[in-house]
Short mmCIF file of C-alpha atoms in Angstrom, two decimals:
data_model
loop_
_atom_site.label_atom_id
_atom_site.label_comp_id
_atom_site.label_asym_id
_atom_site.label_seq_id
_atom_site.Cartn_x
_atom_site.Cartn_y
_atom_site.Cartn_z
CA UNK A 1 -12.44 16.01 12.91
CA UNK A 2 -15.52 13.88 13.53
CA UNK A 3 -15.58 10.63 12.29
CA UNK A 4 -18.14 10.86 9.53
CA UNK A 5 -16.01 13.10 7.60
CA UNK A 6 -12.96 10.47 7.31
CA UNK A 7 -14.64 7.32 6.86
CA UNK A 8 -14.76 7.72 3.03
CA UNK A 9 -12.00 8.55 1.11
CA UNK A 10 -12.16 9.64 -2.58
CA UNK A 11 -8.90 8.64 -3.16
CA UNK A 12 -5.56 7.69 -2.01
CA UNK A 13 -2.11 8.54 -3.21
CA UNK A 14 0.42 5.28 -4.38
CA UNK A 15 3.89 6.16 -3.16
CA UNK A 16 5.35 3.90 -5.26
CA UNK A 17 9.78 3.70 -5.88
CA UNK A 18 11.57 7.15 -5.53
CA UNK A 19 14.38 6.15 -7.78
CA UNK A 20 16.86 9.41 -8.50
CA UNK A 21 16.12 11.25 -11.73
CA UNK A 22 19.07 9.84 -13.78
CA UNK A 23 17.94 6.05 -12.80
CA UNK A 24 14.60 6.75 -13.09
CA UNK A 25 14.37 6.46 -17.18
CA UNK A 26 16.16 3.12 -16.65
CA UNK A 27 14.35 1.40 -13.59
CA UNK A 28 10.76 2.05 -15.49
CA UNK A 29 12.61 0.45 -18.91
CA UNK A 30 14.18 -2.50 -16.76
CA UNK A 31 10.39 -2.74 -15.47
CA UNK A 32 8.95 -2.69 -18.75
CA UNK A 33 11.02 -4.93 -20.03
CA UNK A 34 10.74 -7.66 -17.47
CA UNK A 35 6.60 -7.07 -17.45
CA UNK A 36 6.78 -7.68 -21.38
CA UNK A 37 9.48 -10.79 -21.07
CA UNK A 38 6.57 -12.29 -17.96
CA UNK A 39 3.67 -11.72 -20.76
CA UNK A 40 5.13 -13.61 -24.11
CA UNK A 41 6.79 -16.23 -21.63
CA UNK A 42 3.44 -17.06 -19.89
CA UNK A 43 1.18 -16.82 -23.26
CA UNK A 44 3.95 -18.89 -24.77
CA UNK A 45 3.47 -21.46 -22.55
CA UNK A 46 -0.18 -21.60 -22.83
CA UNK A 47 0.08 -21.22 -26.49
CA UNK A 48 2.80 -24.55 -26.98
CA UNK A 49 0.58 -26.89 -24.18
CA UNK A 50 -2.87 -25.86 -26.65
CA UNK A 51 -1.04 -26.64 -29.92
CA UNK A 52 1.19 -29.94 -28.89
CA UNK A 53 -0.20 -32.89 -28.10
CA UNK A 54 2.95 -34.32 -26.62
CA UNK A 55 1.96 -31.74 -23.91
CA UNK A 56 -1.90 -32.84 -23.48
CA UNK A 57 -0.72 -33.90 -19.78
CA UNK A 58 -2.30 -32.94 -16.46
CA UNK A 59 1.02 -31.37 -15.48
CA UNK A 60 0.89 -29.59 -18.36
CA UNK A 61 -2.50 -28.53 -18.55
CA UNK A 62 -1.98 -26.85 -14.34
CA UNK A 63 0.76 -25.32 -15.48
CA UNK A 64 -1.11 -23.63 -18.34
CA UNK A 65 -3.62 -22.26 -15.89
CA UNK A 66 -0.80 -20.84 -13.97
CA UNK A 67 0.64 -19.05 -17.00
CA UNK A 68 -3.08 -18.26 -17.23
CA UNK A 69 -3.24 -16.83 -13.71
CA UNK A 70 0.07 -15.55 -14.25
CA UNK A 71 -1.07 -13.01 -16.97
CA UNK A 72 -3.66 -11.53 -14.50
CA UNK A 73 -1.56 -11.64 -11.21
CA UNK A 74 1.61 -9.93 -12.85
CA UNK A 75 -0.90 -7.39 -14.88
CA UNK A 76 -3.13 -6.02 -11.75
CA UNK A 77 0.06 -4.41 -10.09
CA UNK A 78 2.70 -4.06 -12.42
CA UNK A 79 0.90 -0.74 -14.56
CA UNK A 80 0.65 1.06 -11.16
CA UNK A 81 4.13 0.07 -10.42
CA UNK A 82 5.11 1.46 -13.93
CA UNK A 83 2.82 4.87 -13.90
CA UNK A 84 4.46 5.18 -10.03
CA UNK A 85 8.20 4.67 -11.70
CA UNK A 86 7.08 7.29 -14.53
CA UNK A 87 5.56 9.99 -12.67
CA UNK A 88 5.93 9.86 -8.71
CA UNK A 89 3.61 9.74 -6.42
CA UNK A 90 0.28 8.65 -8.33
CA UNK A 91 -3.52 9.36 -7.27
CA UNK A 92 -5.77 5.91 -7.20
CA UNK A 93 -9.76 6.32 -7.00
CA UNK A 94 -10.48 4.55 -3.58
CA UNK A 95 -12.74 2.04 -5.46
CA UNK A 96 -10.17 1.28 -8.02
CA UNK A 97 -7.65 0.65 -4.73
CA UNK A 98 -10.28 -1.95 -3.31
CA UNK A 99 -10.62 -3.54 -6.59
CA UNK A 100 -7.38 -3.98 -7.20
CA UNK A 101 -6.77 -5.07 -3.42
CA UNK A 102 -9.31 -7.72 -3.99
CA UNK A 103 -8.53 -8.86 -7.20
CA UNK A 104 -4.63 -9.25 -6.40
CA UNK A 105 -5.48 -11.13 -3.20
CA UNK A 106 -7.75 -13.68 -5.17
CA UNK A 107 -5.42 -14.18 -7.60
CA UNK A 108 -2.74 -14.75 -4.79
CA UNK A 109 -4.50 -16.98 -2.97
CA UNK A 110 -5.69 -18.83 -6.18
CA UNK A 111 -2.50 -19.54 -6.86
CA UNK A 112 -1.95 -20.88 -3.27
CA UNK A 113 -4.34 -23.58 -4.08
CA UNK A 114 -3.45 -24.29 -7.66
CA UNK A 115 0.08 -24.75 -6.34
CA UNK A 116 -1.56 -27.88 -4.22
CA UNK A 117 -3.11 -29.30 -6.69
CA UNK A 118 0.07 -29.23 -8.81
CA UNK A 119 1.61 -31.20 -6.00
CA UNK A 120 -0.87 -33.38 -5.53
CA UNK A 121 -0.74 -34.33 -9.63
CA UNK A 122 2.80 -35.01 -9.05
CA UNK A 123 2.10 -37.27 -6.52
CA UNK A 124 -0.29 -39.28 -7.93
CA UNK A 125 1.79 -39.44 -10.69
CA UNK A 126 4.86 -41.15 -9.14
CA UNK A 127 3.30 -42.48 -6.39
CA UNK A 128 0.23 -44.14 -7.98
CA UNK A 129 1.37 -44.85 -11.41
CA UNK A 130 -1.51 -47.26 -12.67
CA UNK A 131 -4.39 -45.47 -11.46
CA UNK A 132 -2.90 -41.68 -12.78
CA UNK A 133 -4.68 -41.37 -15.76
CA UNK A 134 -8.34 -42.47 -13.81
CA UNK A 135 -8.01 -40.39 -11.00
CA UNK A 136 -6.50 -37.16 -13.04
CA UNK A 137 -9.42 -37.44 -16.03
CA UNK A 138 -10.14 -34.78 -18.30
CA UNK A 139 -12.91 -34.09 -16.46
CA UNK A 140 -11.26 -33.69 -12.67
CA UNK A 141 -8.26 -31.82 -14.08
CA UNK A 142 -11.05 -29.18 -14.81
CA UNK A 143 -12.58 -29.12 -11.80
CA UNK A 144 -9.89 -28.77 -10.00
CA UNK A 145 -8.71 -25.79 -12.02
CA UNK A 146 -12.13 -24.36 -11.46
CA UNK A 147 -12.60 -25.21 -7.41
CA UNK A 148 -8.91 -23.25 -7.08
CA UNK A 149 -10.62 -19.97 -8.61
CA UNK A 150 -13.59 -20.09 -6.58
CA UNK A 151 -11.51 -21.12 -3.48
CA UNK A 152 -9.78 -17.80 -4.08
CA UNK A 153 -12.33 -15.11 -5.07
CA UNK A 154 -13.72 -16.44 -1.82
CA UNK A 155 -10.96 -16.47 0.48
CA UNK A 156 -10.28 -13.26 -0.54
CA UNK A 157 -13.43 -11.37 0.24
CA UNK A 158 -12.54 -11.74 4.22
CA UNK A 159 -9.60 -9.52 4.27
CA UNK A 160 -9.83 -6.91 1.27
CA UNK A 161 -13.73 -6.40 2.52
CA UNK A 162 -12.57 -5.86 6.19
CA UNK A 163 -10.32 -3.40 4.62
CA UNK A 164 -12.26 -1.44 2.50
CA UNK A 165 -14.78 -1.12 5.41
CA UNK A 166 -11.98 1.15 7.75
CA UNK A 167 -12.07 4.93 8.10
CA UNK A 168 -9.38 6.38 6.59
CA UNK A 169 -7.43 9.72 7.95
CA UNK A 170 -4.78 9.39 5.73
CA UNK A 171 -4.16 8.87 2.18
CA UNK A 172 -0.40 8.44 1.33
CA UNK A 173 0.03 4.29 0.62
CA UNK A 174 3.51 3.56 1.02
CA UNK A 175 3.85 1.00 -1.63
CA UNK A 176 3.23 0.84 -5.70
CA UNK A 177 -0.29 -0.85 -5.20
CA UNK A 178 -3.02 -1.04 -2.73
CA UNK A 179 -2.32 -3.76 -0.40
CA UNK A 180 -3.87 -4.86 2.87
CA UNK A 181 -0.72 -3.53 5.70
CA UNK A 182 -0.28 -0.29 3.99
CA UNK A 183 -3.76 0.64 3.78
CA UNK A 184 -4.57 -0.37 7.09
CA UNK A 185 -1.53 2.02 8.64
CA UNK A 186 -3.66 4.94 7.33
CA UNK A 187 -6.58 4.15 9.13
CA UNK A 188 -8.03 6.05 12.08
CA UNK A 189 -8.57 3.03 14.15
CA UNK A 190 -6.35 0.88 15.93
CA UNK A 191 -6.14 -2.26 13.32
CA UNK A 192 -4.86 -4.60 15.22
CA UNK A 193 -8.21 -6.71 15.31
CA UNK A 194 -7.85 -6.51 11.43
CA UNK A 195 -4.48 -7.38 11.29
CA UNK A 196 -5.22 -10.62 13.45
CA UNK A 197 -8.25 -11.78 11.25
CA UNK A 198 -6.78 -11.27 7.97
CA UNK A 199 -3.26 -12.72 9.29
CA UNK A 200 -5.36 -15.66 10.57
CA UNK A 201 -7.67 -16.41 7.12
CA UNK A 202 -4.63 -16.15 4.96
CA UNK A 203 -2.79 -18.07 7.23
CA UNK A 204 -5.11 -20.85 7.67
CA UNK A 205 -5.31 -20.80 3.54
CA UNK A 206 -1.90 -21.23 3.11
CA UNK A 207 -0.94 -22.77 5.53
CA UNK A 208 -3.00 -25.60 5.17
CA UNK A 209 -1.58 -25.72 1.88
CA UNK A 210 1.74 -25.62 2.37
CA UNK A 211 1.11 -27.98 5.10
CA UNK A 212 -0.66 -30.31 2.31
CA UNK A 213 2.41 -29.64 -0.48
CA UNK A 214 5.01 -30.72 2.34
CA UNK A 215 2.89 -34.34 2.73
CA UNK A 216 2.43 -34.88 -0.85
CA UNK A 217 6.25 -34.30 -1.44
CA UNK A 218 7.23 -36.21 1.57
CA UNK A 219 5.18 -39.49 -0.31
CA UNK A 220 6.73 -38.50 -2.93
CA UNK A 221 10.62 -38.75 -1.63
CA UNK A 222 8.97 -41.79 0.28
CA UNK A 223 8.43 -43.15 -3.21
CA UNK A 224 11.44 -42.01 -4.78
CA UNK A 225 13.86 -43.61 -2.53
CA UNK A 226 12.24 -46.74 -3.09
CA UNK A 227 13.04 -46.60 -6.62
CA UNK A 228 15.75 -49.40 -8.53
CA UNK A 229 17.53 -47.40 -10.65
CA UNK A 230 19.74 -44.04 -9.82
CA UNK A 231 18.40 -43.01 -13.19
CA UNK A 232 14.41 -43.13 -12.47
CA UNK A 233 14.94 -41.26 -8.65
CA UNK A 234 16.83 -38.79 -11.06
CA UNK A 235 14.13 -38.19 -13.12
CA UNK A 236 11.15 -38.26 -10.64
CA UNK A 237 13.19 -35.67 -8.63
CA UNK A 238 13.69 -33.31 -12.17
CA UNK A 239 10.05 -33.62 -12.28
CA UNK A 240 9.18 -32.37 -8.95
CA UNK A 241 12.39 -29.79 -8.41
CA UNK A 242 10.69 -26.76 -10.37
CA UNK A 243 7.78 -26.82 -8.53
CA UNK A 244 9.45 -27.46 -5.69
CA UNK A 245 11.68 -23.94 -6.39
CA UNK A 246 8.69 -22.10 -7.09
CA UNK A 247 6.80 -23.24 -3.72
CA UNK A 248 9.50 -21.87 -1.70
CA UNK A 249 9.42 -18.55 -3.51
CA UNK A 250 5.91 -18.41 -3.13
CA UNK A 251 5.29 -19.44 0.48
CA UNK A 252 8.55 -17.47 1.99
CA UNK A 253 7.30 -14.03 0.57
CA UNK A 254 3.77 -14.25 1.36
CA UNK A 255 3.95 -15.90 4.88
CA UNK A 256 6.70 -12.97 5.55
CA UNK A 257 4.11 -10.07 4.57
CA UNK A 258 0.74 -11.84 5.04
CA UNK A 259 1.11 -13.69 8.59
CA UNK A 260 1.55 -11.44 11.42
CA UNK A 261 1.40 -7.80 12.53
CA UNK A 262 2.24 -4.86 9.60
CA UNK A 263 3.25 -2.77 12.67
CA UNK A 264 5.79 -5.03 13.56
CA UNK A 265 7.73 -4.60 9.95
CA UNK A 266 9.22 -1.06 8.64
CA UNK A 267 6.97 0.31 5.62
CA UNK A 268 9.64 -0.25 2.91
CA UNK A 269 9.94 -4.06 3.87
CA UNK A 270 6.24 -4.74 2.03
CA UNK A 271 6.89 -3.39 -1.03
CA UNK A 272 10.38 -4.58 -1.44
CA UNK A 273 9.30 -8.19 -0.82
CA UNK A 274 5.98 -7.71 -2.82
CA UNK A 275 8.44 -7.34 -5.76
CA UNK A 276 9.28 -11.20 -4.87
CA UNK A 277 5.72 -12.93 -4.93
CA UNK A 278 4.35 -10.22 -7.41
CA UNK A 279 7.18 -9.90 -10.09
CA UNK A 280 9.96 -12.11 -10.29
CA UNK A 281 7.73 -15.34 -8.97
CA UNK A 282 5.82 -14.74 -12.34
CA UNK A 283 9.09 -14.18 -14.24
CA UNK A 284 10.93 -17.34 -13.11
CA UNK A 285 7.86 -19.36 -13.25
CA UNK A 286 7.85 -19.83 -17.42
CA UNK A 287 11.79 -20.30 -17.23
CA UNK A 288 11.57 -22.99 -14.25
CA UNK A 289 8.69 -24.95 -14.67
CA UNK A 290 8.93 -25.36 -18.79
CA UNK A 291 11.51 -23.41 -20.70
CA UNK A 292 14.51 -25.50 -19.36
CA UNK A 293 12.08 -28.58 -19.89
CA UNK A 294 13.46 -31.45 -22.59
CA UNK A 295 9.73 -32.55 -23.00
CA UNK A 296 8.96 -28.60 -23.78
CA UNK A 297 11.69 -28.10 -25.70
CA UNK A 298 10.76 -30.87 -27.84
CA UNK A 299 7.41 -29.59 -28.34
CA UNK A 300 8.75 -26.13 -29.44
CA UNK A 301 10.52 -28.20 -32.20
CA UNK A 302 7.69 -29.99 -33.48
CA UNK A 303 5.72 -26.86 -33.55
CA UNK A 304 8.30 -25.10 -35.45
CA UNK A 305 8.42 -28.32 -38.09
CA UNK A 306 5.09 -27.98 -38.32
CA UNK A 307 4.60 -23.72 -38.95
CA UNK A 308 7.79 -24.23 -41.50
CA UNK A 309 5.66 -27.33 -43.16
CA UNK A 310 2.44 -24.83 -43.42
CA UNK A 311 4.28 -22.58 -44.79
CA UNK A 312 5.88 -24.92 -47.46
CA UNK A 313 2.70 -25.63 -48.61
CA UNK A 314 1.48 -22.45 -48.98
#
């Protein structure tokens, strides 16, 4: 076979789960289910922060925009995941595969920043007190938002256009979405070049970050410690702990998948711990960051008060 006639592929088959017929009914429900629950729990979220203004904080308004990001990260794999659960084996136009390769990497890596800048609002919350409400304005708190988008739709274009770019001789993608290690194991070229660029731009992105989150919260403990009162390190910790649990999540999964060679894992490791970073990070994040919250929790009350008062009058 010359090389002409494999370096476009029309499309490419999704693997997906291979649950046995009797669990199969019930592992595409539990699915369901848990895609449904991440949906009203992150537009719920965004929802309570827009109609509260007890919520009208910066902390409030970056964790909004993850609930935002949330909705579009947990939607661009999860339906493939689903249709793979439902009927096998699944055919994917190659251009749909890049798409959703690039879109699900930008997302990722938006995230990777947004998760920064949440840390670095915490910080400057505890650790510069006076000067909070200057230095997080209206106006910053959007562009921050708005520089971790663009920092990830650009990030991203490295690896998934490297990727799309290979000649394919095989088609079979063992996993329930098109992601950068699987795809590259079914090209005709030794990938190892590949590999070592995209391991070292996503690296480098997150790593910095991480690097960044672990400073930030090391001020913060700096800051904490220093505090009077058993009372007020109590509640700057409870204020830093969910994002905290959510960082780890985050950062474990993707620098296990993302940093280092796919040859040097077994194929069923990358979509087990995709499941991780892709579906039960954006499950946990509404119930971590807000729903155990008192401050949210109070908000859902005065809402309430508020739709049952409306309704009173009418």
């Amino acid at each position: 076979m010359d090389h002409a006639n494999h370096t476009w592929t029309q499309a490419f088959i999704l693997a997906g789960f291979t649950p046995s017929g009797t669990l199969r009914p019930l592992v595409f429900l539990g699915t369901l289910c848990i895609y449904l629950l991440i949906l009203a729990g992150n537009l719920f979220i965004i929802v309570l922060v827009q109609a509260d203004s007890g919520l009208s904080t910066p902390m409030y308004f970056f964790i909004s925009v993850l609930s935002f990001l949330e909705l579009w990260y947990v939607s661009t794999t999860v339906p493939t995941l689903l249709h793979t659960l439902l009927h096998g084996p699944s055919p994917i136009p190659s251009a749909a595969c890049f798409v959703q390769l690039y879109v699900f990497h930008s997302l990722g890596m938006t995230e990777c920043y947004l998760l920064g800048v949440m840390a670095l609002d915490r910080y400057l919350a505890i650790c510069r007190p006076l000067h909070y409400h200057a230095l997080m304005s209206r106006q910053i708190q959007l562009w921050l938002a708005g520089a971790t988008w663009v920092a990830g739709f650009s990030a991203a274009l490295v690896p998934a256009s490297l990727t799309a770019t290979l000649p394919y001789c095989l088609k079979e993608v063992a996993h329930y979405f098109c992601d950068l290690a699987p795809l590259m194991r079914l090209a005709c070229m030794d990938t190892t070049w590949h590999a070592q660029v995209h391991g070292a731009v996503i690296g480098v992105a997150t790593g910095c970050n991480f690097v960044l989150i672990l400073g930030l919260y090391g001020g913060i403990l700096t800051a904490v410690l220093k505090l009077p009162s058993a009372a007020s390190r109590a509640k700057a910790f409870s204020t830093c702990s969910s994002h905290m649990t959510v960082v780890a999540l985050f950062y474990a999964s993707a620098f296990t998948v993302y940093v280092g060679s796919p040859q040097n894992r077994p194929q069923s490791t990358d979509k087990l711990i995709a499941l991780v970073y892709a579906l039960l990070t954006p499950f946990l994040n509404p119930i971590i960051y807000s729903l155990h919250n008192k401050e949210v929790k109070e908000a859902v009350k005065r809402v309430s008060d508020k739709i049952r008062a409306s309704l009173r009058e009418a």
